[in-house]
Amino acid sequence: MKLTRSVSALLGFLTLASGASVQTRDLEYVSYDGYKVFRLSFGDNVAKVSSIIERLGLSTWKGAPVAGRPSDIVVPPSQVANFLAEIRGMTYITMHEDLGKSIEDEAPISAYRAGSAPDISWFNSYHSYAEHLQWLSDLQAAYPTQSQLISSGTSLQGRNITGIHFWGSSGKGKPAVVFHGTVHAREWIGTMVVEYFAFNMLTNSGTTEMASFLDKYDFIFIPVANPDGFVFTQTNNRLWRKNRQTASGSTCIGYDINRNWAYKWDVTGGASTNPCAEDFKGRSALDAPETAALAAYLGNVKATQGVKLYMDWHAYSQLFMTPYGYSCTDVPAKNTELLSLASGAAAAIRAVFGTTFTSGSICNTIYKATGSSVDYVNEVVQADYVFTAELRDKGANGFVLPANQIIPSGQEAFAGVRYLLLNMK
């Protein structure tokens, strides 16, 4: 399946350095043909780089420029010469020579046959949303006595937030391990890695170690937590991040589902109040239907069986992180243990292929993020252990990760999960 090119010009929205965007209308298709993505290193010269991004109307992939950290900047063909002139003397690399070509090469391939017994070939490519639902159904059908399909609720546009719940010979109802991916719609690798975990555990459920995990915990995996946004990335705009919700008084579309949770939602500095921003937190906590549904579902799991481990899977940057996002100084009650487990998981990941993940708290490792799922699940749901991860890569490809990295991403990430399952108290 390839994106439908109904409209060839990029006129839909433009993300500025502040995270704000100019959104004239929601076009049928956003083309990135000829766009380049540069990784720019600029030391502490934040003001100059922010000014360049704003004046040229450029977009950034990992938020506003921050001192000491490179920025990944998307530049349209008409601004490439101007951009390169503006950054003369600064250090940069070209991540994508032609972003449109990279997206085309990465595009989902409709090769899956409904009713197939799931095998490793599923992970050789990305897939359409409909195929993901079919694959989950086929995986469940292959293990009918130890799994069931679940829904954590419905999206704004009425799609089920579908997942799979599975268990071992001791039956279901044990403390749960809950993972979800692709809260941010463009982070396709999160979907594939969460599905890899489910596939790996079920197909190896006869081994001694995997059987011990399945007999100790229930596993609930939701590969696509933002189905409306995910579908939109496959039909309209590959780099869409948010859900598809409108905000009163604005023509801009989308709430950031991971800034909408009802814990420290109102703390300033970790999300935007601008509906046009990529990290728009909503008008009030839990007013995004996807966030409200996930929060209610997790609350029910906690009440009925308990939540042993919760993880929210993202991309990109190769990070394994602990609470909190809302503060760089406050620490959770289990901070020492959480940091130790995160460090151990990162080491286990590195042992597979040498891929380096940095561990630490969200605020100190990536940036301040308020109203996040991790902080909410740690403090309100009160899961025993809570983490979030940013998967491959560190910026060579960014959000448009080649399909040949799906399987190694799953294998190394599972090594980190295995470490947690073996070392949690």
Short mmCIF file of C-alpha atoms in Angstrom, two decimals:
data_model
loop_
_atom_site.label_atom_id
_atom_site.label_comp_id
_atom_site.label_asym_id
_atom_site.label_seq_id
_atom_site.Cartn_x
_atom_site.Cartn_y
_atom_site.Cartn_z
CA MET A 1 0.00 0.00 0.00
CA LYS A 2 1.33 3.43 -0.91
CA LEU A 3 0.07 6.83 0.09
CA THR A 4 -2.60 8.18 -2.24
CA ARG A 5 -1.30 11.30 -3.95
CA SER A 6 -4.52 13.26 -4.47
CA VAL A 7 -2.84 16.60 -3.89
CA SER A 8 0.82 17.15 -4.61
CA ALA A 9 1.55 20.39 -2.80
CA LEU A 10 2.35 20.75 0.87
CA LEU A 11 -0.14 23.34 2.09
CA GLY A 12 -1.68 21.65 5.07
CA PHE A 13 0.43 22.68 8.05
CA LEU A 14 3.85 23.96 8.96
CA THR A 15 5.39 23.33 12.37
CA LEU A 16 7.43 26.19 13.74
CA ALA A 17 10.26 26.14 16.25
CA SER A 18 7.86 26.76 19.11
CA GLY A 19 5.78 23.76 18.09
CA ALA A 20 3.07 26.03 16.70
CA SER A 21 1.81 25.47 13.18
CA VAL A 22 0.08 27.32 10.41
CA GLN A 23 -2.74 25.10 9.23
CA THR A 24 -4.86 26.44 6.41
CA ARG A 25 -6.87 23.34 5.67
CA ASP A 26 -6.68 19.58 5.99
CA LEU A 27 -5.50 18.45 2.57
CA GLU A 28 -6.06 15.00 1.12
CA TYR A 29 -2.35 14.39 0.68
CA VAL A 30 0.83 16.05 1.92
CA SER A 31 3.86 15.49 -0.29
CA TYR A 32 7.42 15.61 1.01
CA ASP A 33 9.01 15.13 -2.41
CA GLY A 34 12.33 16.98 -2.56
CA TYR A 35 12.30 17.86 1.13
CA LYS A 36 15.56 17.40 3.00
CA VAL A 37 16.08 16.61 6.67
CA PHE A 38 19.20 18.03 8.30
CA ARG A 39 20.63 17.30 11.74
CA LEU A 40 22.12 20.59 12.90
CA SER A 41 24.57 20.98 15.78
CA PHE A 42 24.75 24.53 17.12
CA GLY A 43 26.03 24.42 20.70
CA ASP A 44 24.27 27.06 22.77
CA ASN A 45 23.29 29.25 19.82
CA VAL A 46 19.61 28.51 20.38
CA ALA A 47 18.25 31.98 19.64
CA LYS A 48 19.86 32.12 16.20
CA VAL A 49 18.68 28.67 15.17
CA SER A 50 15.17 29.29 16.50
CA SER A 51 15.07 32.52 14.50
CA ILE A 52 16.18 30.74 11.31
CA ILE A 53 13.53 28.05 11.73
CA GLU A 54 10.79 30.60 12.35
CA ARG A 55 11.78 33.00 9.56
CA LEU A 56 12.05 30.24 6.97
CA GLY A 57 8.93 28.46 8.22
CA LEU A 58 10.66 25.15 8.85
CA SER A 59 9.60 22.13 10.89
CA THR A 60 11.52 20.23 13.56
CA TRP A 61 11.16 16.57 14.42
CA LYS A 62 12.05 16.62 18.11
CA GLY A 63 10.68 19.92 19.37
CA ALA A 64 12.19 23.36 19.71
CA PRO A 65 16.00 23.77 19.64
CA VAL A 66 17.71 23.10 22.98
CA ALA A 67 21.26 24.07 23.93
CA GLY A 68 23.73 21.24 23.64
CA ARG A 69 21.43 19.00 21.61
CA PRO A 70 21.23 18.81 17.79
CA SER A 71 17.97 19.62 16.02
CA ASP A 72 16.50 17.56 13.20
CA ILE A 73 15.06 20.10 10.77
CA VAL A 74 12.81 19.47 7.76
CA VAL A 75 13.47 21.85 4.86
CA PRO A 76 11.34 22.21 1.68
CA PRO A 77 13.11 22.43 -1.68
CA SER A 78 12.41 26.16 -1.97
CA GLN A 79 14.27 26.90 1.27
CA VAL A 80 17.28 24.58 1.05
CA ALA A 81 19.66 27.20 -0.37
CA ASN A 82 18.48 29.83 2.12
CA PHE A 83 18.80 27.42 5.04
CA LEU A 84 22.33 26.36 4.12
CA ALA A 85 23.35 30.00 3.77
CA GLU A 86 21.88 30.84 7.18
CA ILE A 87 23.70 27.99 8.99
CA ARG A 88 27.09 28.59 7.39
CA GLY A 89 29.81 27.66 9.87
CA MET A 90 27.59 25.28 11.85
CA THR A 91 27.97 21.49 11.74
CA TYR A 92 25.26 19.41 10.08
CA ILE A 93 24.57 16.07 8.45
CA THR A 94 21.88 15.24 5.89
CA MET A 95 19.50 12.62 7.28
CA HIS A 96 17.28 12.47 4.18
CA GLU A 97 18.34 13.77 0.76
CA ASP A 98 14.75 13.36 -0.45
CA LEU A 99 12.25 12.76 2.32
CA GLY A 100 9.52 11.90 -0.15
CA LYS A 101 11.66 9.14 -1.65
CA SER A 102 12.47 7.80 1.83
CA ILE A 103 8.76 7.70 2.66
CA GLU A 104 7.97 5.94 -0.61
CA ASP A 105 10.67 3.33 0.03
CA GLU A 106 9.32 2.75 3.56
CA ALA A 107 5.62 2.61 2.55
CA PRO A 108 3.46 -0.30 3.75
CA ILE A 109 3.35 -3.32 1.47
CA SER A 110 0.03 -5.17 1.23
CA ALA A 111 1.40 -8.69 1.13
CA TYR A 112 -0.32 -10.25 4.14
CA ARG A 113 -2.88 -12.98 3.48
CA ALA A 114 -5.83 -12.94 5.86
CA GLY A 115 -6.12 -16.14 7.83
CA SER A 116 -2.40 -16.90 7.64
CA ALA A 117 -0.66 -18.42 10.62
CA PRO A 118 1.51 -15.50 11.77
CA ASP A 119 5.23 -15.98 11.14
CA ILE A 120 8.34 -13.85 11.26
CA SER A 121 7.84 -12.63 7.68
CA TRP A 122 5.19 -10.23 8.99
CA PHE A 123 8.04 -8.12 10.33
CA ASN A 124 9.78 -7.74 6.96
CA SER A 125 7.68 -4.68 6.12
CA TYR A 126 5.26 -2.10 7.51
CA HIS A 127 1.54 -2.67 7.02
CA SER A 128 -1.78 -0.94 6.61
CA TYR A 129 -4.00 -0.47 9.65
CA ALA A 130 -6.53 -3.00 8.34
CA GLU A 131 -3.75 -5.57 8.05
CA HIS A 132 -2.65 -4.92 11.61
CA LEU A 133 -6.15 -5.71 12.83
CA GLN A 134 -6.26 -8.86 10.71
CA TRP A 135 -2.85 -9.97 11.94
CA LEU A 136 -3.89 -9.57 15.58
CA SER A 137 -7.02 -11.62 14.85
CA ASP A 138 -4.92 -14.33 13.18
CA LEU A 139 -2.42 -14.37 16.05
CA GLN A 140 -5.23 -14.83 18.53
CA ALA A 141 -6.78 -17.58 16.40
CA ALA A 142 -3.46 -19.44 16.45
CA TYR A 143 -3.54 -19.47 20.28
CA PRO A 144 -7.27 -19.63 21.05
CA THR A 145 -6.99 -21.10 24.55
CA GLN A 146 -4.48 -18.62 25.89
CA SER A 147 -5.35 -15.33 24.25
CA GLN A 148 -8.19 -12.98 23.41
CA LEU A 149 -8.62 -9.77 21.48
CA ILE A 150 -9.44 -6.75 23.61
CA SER A 151 -10.38 -3.12 23.10
CA SER A 152 -9.41 -0.38 25.51
CA GLY A 153 -12.17 1.83 24.09
CA THR A 154 -12.88 3.78 20.92
CA SER A 155 -11.15 6.62 19.14
CA LEU A 156 -12.72 9.94 18.18
CA GLN A 157 -13.64 8.52 14.76
CA GLY A 158 -15.10 5.36 16.24
CA ARG A 159 -12.25 2.90 15.75
CA ASN A 160 -11.64 0.30 18.43
CA ILE A 161 -8.31 0.69 20.22
CA THR A 162 -7.53 -2.97 19.66
CA GLY A 163 -5.04 -5.16 21.45
CA ILE A 164 -4.32 -8.73 22.48
CA HIS A 165 -4.42 -10.17 25.99
CA PHE A 166 -2.58 -13.45 26.56
CA TRP A 167 -1.55 -15.70 29.43
CA GLY A 168 0.01 -19.04 30.35
CA SER A 169 -1.18 -22.40 31.64
CA SER A 170 -2.11 -20.90 35.00
CA GLY A 171 -4.91 -18.96 33.31
CA LYS A 172 -5.72 -15.27 33.19
CA GLY A 173 -6.35 -12.79 35.98
CA LYS A 174 -2.78 -12.41 37.22
CA PRO A 175 -0.98 -9.04 37.61
CA ALA A 176 -0.71 -7.52 34.15
CA VAL A 177 2.12 -6.30 31.96
CA VAL A 178 0.62 -3.59 29.77
CA PHE A 179 2.39 -2.17 26.71
CA HIS A 180 1.13 0.18 24.05
CA GLY A 181 2.68 1.84 21.03
CA THR A 182 2.10 4.50 18.40
CA VAL A 183 0.44 7.06 20.63
CA HIS A 184 2.17 9.45 18.25
CA ALA A 185 0.88 8.40 14.86
CA ARG A 186 4.07 8.74 12.79
CA GLU A 187 6.07 6.39 15.06
CA TRP A 188 5.35 3.23 13.07
CA ILE A 189 8.20 1.22 14.56
CA GLY A 190 6.39 1.30 17.92
CA THR A 191 3.50 -0.68 16.45
CA MET A 192 5.78 -3.30 14.94
CA VAL A 193 7.89 -3.74 18.08
CA VAL A 194 4.87 -4.19 20.38
CA GLU A 195 3.54 -6.78 17.92
CA TYR A 196 6.95 -8.47 17.86
CA PHE A 197 6.78 -8.87 21.64
CA ALA A 198 3.37 -10.58 21.39
CA PHE A 199 4.50 -12.81 18.50
CA ASN A 200 7.75 -13.76 20.20
CA MET A 201 6.14 -14.62 23.52
CA LEU A 202 3.27 -16.64 22.09
CA THR A 203 5.29 -18.57 19.51
CA ASN A 204 7.89 -19.41 22.17
CA SER A 205 5.38 -20.09 24.94
CA GLY A 206 6.56 -23.69 25.14
CA THR A 207 10.06 -22.76 26.28
CA THR A 208 10.79 -22.93 29.98
CA GLU A 209 11.61 -19.25 30.41
CA MET A 210 8.72 -17.89 28.34
CA ALA A 211 6.27 -20.24 30.04
CA SER A 212 7.46 -18.93 33.40
CA PHE A 213 6.75 -15.34 32.31
CA LEU A 214 3.30 -16.28 31.00
CA ASP A 215 2.43 -18.20 34.14
CA LYS A 216 3.50 -15.31 36.37
CA TYR A 217 1.83 -12.41 34.54
CA ASP A 218 -0.93 -11.61 32.07
CA PHE A 219 0.24 -9.63 29.05
CA ILE A 220 -1.89 -6.92 27.43
CA PHE A 221 -0.41 -5.34 24.32
CA ILE A 222 -2.04 -2.52 22.32
CA PRO A 223 0.06 -1.89 19.19
CA VAL A 224 -1.79 1.23 17.97
CA ALA A 225 -3.08 3.53 20.71
CA ASN A 226 -3.89 6.30 18.21
CA PRO A 227 -5.72 4.55 15.35
CA ASP A 228 -7.20 7.68 13.73
CA GLY A 229 -3.82 9.38 13.55
CA PHE A 230 -2.15 6.18 12.36
CA VAL A 231 -4.61 5.79 9.49
CA PHE A 232 -4.05 9.45 8.59
CA THR A 233 -0.29 8.84 8.29
CA GLN A 234 -1.00 6.15 5.71
CA THR A 235 -3.51 8.05 3.61
CA ASN A 236 -2.75 11.75 3.99
CA ASN A 237 0.38 12.83 5.87
CA ARG A 238 3.12 10.37 6.81
CA LEU A 239 4.48 12.72 9.51
CA TRP A 240 1.21 13.38 11.37
CA ARG A 241 1.67 13.09 15.15
CA LYS A 242 -1.60 13.83 17.00
CA ASN A 243 -5.12 12.42 17.00
CA ARG A 244 -7.75 13.94 14.69
CA GLN A 245 -9.68 16.06 17.18
CA THR A 246 -10.81 19.64 16.65
CA ALA A 247 -10.51 22.29 19.36
CA SER A 248 -13.10 24.98 19.86
CA GLY A 249 -12.04 28.36 18.51
CA SER A 250 -9.32 26.93 16.25
CA THR A 251 -9.09 25.62 12.71
CA CYS A 252 -6.13 23.42 13.64
CA ILE A 253 -6.59 19.71 14.21
CA GLY A 254 -5.21 17.25 16.70
CA TYR A 255 -4.56 16.69 20.40
CA ASP A 256 -1.35 15.13 21.67
CA ILE A 257 -2.69 12.04 23.42
CA ASN A 258 0.47 11.85 25.52
CA ARG A 259 0.05 15.33 26.98
CA ASN A 260 -3.60 14.86 27.95
CA TRP A 261 -3.41 12.55 31.00
CA ALA A 262 -4.86 13.74 34.31
CA TYR A 263 -1.69 14.02 36.35
CA LYS A 264 0.30 17.29 36.38
CA TRP A 265 -1.61 18.22 33.22
CA ASP A 266 -1.76 21.86 34.30
CA VAL A 267 1.99 22.23 35.00
CA THR A 268 3.49 24.72 32.57
CA GLY A 269 6.44 24.17 30.28
CA GLY A 270 5.88 20.55 29.26
CA ALA A 271 3.10 20.89 26.67
CA SER A 272 1.40 23.57 24.60
CA THR A 273 -1.95 25.31 25.00
CA ASN A 274 -1.91 26.19 21.28
CA PRO A 275 -4.21 23.84 19.29
CA CYS A 276 -1.88 24.21 16.30
CA ALA A 277 1.12 22.85 18.24
CA GLU A 278 2.39 19.31 17.86
CA ASP A 279 2.25 18.90 21.66
CA PHE A 280 -1.18 20.52 22.23
CA LYS A 281 -2.40 19.16 25.56
CA GLY A 282 -6.12 19.75 25.01
CA ARG A 283 -8.56 22.10 26.68
CA SER A 284 -8.77 19.96 29.83
CA ALA A 285 -7.24 16.74 31.12
CA LEU A 286 -8.62 13.57 29.52
CA ASP A 287 -10.68 15.44 26.93
CA ALA A 288 -9.07 13.39 24.16
CA PRO A 289 -11.26 10.29 23.83
CA GLU A 290 -8.30 7.99 23.25
CA THR A 291 -6.58 9.16 26.45
CA ALA A 292 -9.79 8.91 28.45
CA ALA A 293 -10.41 5.39 27.15
CA LEU A 294 -6.89 4.20 27.93
CA ALA A 295 -7.01 5.75 31.41
CA ALA A 296 -10.33 4.04 32.18
CA TYR A 297 -9.07 0.73 30.83
CA LEU A 298 -5.88 0.84 32.90
CA GLY A 299 -7.89 1.76 35.97
CA ASN A 300 -10.07 -1.30 35.46
CA VAL A 301 -7.05 -3.58 34.98
CA LYS A 302 -5.53 -2.21 38.17
CA ALA A 303 -8.76 -2.78 40.11
CA THR A 304 -9.36 -6.32 38.85
CA GLN A 305 -5.90 -7.84 38.65
CA GLY A 306 -3.23 -5.21 39.26
CA VAL A 307 -0.64 -3.72 36.92
CA LYS A 308 2.87 -5.07 37.45
CA LEU A 309 4.61 -3.32 34.55
CA TYR A 310 3.49 -0.56 32.19
CA MET A 311 5.45 0.70 29.19
CA ASP A 312 4.69 3.29 26.52
CA TRP A 313 6.76 2.65 23.34
CA HIS A 314 7.85 5.58 21.16
CA ALA A 315 10.45 6.56 18.55
CA TYR A 316 13.04 7.83 17.97
CA SER A 317 16.24 8.54 20.05
CA GLN A 318 17.17 5.20 21.71
CA LEU A 319 16.21 6.00 25.28
CA PHE A 320 14.93 3.88 28.18
CA MET A 321 13.26 6.23 30.64
CA THR A 322 11.62 6.43 34.05
CA PRO A 323 9.15 8.91 35.61
CA TYR A 324 8.90 11.86 35.83
CA GLY A 325 8.31 13.93 32.75
CA TYR A 326 6.66 16.87 34.52
CA SER A 327 9.68 17.71 36.71
CA CYS A 328 13.45 17.39 36.45
CA THR A 329 13.87 17.51 40.23
CA ASP A 330 10.97 15.53 41.74
CA VAL A 331 11.52 11.78 41.87
CA PRO A 332 9.10 8.83 42.31
CA ALA A 333 9.11 6.65 45.40
CA LYS A 334 10.93 3.81 43.61
CA ASN A 335 13.36 6.10 41.84
CA THR A 336 16.56 4.22 42.72
CA GLU A 337 15.10 0.86 41.73
CA LEU A 338 13.52 2.21 38.54
CA LEU A 339 16.77 3.83 37.43
CA SER A 340 18.68 0.63 38.15
CA LEU A 341 16.22 -1.45 36.12
CA ALA A 342 16.30 1.05 33.24
CA SER A 343 20.10 0.95 33.21
CA GLY A 344 20.07 -2.84 33.24
CA ALA A 345 17.52 -2.96 30.41
CA ALA A 346 19.68 -0.59 28.34
CA ALA A 347 22.70 -2.84 28.92
CA ALA A 348 20.69 -5.90 27.86
CA ILE A 349 19.63 -4.09 24.68
CA ARG A 350 23.23 -3.14 23.91
CA ALA A 351 24.37 -6.77 24.34
CA VAL A 352 22.28 -7.91 21.33
CA PHE A 353 23.62 -5.75 18.47
CA GLY A 354 25.61 -3.04 20.24
CA THR A 355 22.74 -0.53 19.98
CA THR A 356 23.19 2.11 22.68
CA PHE A 357 20.15 3.27 24.67
CA THR A 358 20.55 6.06 27.22
CA SER A 359 18.65 5.60 30.49
CA GLY A 360 17.32 8.15 32.97
CA SER A 361 14.20 10.09 33.86
CA ILE A 362 12.07 11.54 31.05
CA CYS A 363 12.63 15.18 32.00
CA ASN A 364 16.39 14.80 32.39
CA THR A 365 16.92 12.51 29.41
CA ILE A 366 14.78 13.91 26.60
CA TYR A 367 12.71 16.94 27.70
CA LYS A 368 9.99 18.11 30.07
CA ALA A 369 6.63 16.52 29.29
CA THR A 370 3.50 17.20 31.31
CA GLY A 371 0.26 15.22 31.32
CA SER A 372 2.10 12.09 30.18
CA SER A 373 0.92 8.50 30.45
CA VAL A 374 4.00 7.44 32.39
CA ASP A 375 3.50 9.96 35.18
CA TYR A 376 -0.22 9.18 35.33
CA VAL A 377 0.21 5.41 35.47
CA ASN A 378 2.93 5.74 38.11
CA GLU A 379 0.98 8.04 40.41
CA VAL A 380 -2.73 7.50 39.70
CA VAL A 381 -2.96 3.89 38.50
CA GLN A 382 0.01 3.05 40.72
CA ALA A 383 1.52 0.30 38.63
CA ASP A 384 4.43 -1.41 40.33
CA TYR A 385 6.90 -0.48 37.57
CA VAL A 386 6.57 2.18 34.88
CA PHE A 387 8.86 3.03 31.97
CA THR A 388 8.82 4.52 28.49
CA ALA A 389 11.21 3.89 25.63
CA GLU A 390 12.24 5.70 22.46
CA LEU A 391 13.23 3.07 19.91
CA ARG A 392 15.64 3.26 16.95
CA ASP A 393 17.30 5.25 15.70
CA LYS A 394 19.30 8.26 16.93
CA GLY A 395 18.55 10.34 13.86
CA ALA A 396 20.06 8.68 10.80
CA ASN A 397 16.50 7.99 9.61
CA GLY A 398 14.33 9.42 12.37
CA PHE A 399 10.64 8.63 12.01
CA VAL A 400 11.11 7.07 8.57
CA LEU A 401 12.94 3.95 9.73
CA PRO A 402 13.69 1.37 6.99
CA ALA A 403 11.75 -1.87 7.27
CA ASN A 404 14.94 -3.92 7.50
CA GLN A 405 15.37 -2.52 11.02
CA ILE A 406 12.02 -3.83 12.31
CA ILE A 407 13.19 -7.29 13.35
CA PRO A 408 16.46 -6.18 15.00
CA SER A 409 14.54 -3.42 16.78
CA GLY A 410 12.14 -6.01 18.16
CA GLN A 411 14.89 -8.42 19.13
CA GLU A 412 16.95 -5.89 21.06
CA ALA A 413 13.91 -4.27 22.69
CA PHE A 414 12.70 -7.67 23.86
CA ALA A 415 16.08 -8.22 25.48
CA GLY A 416 15.37 -5.12 27.55
CA VAL A 417 11.89 -6.37 28.43
CA ARG A 418 13.30 -9.78 29.35
CA TYR A 419 15.71 -8.07 31.74
CA LEU A 420 12.79 -6.33 33.45
CA LEU A 421 10.75 -9.53 33.72
CA LEU A 422 13.68 -11.34 35.28
CA ASN A 423 14.64 -8.58 37.72
CA MET A 424 11.42 -6.93 38.91
CA LYS A 425 10.57 -7.76 42.51
#
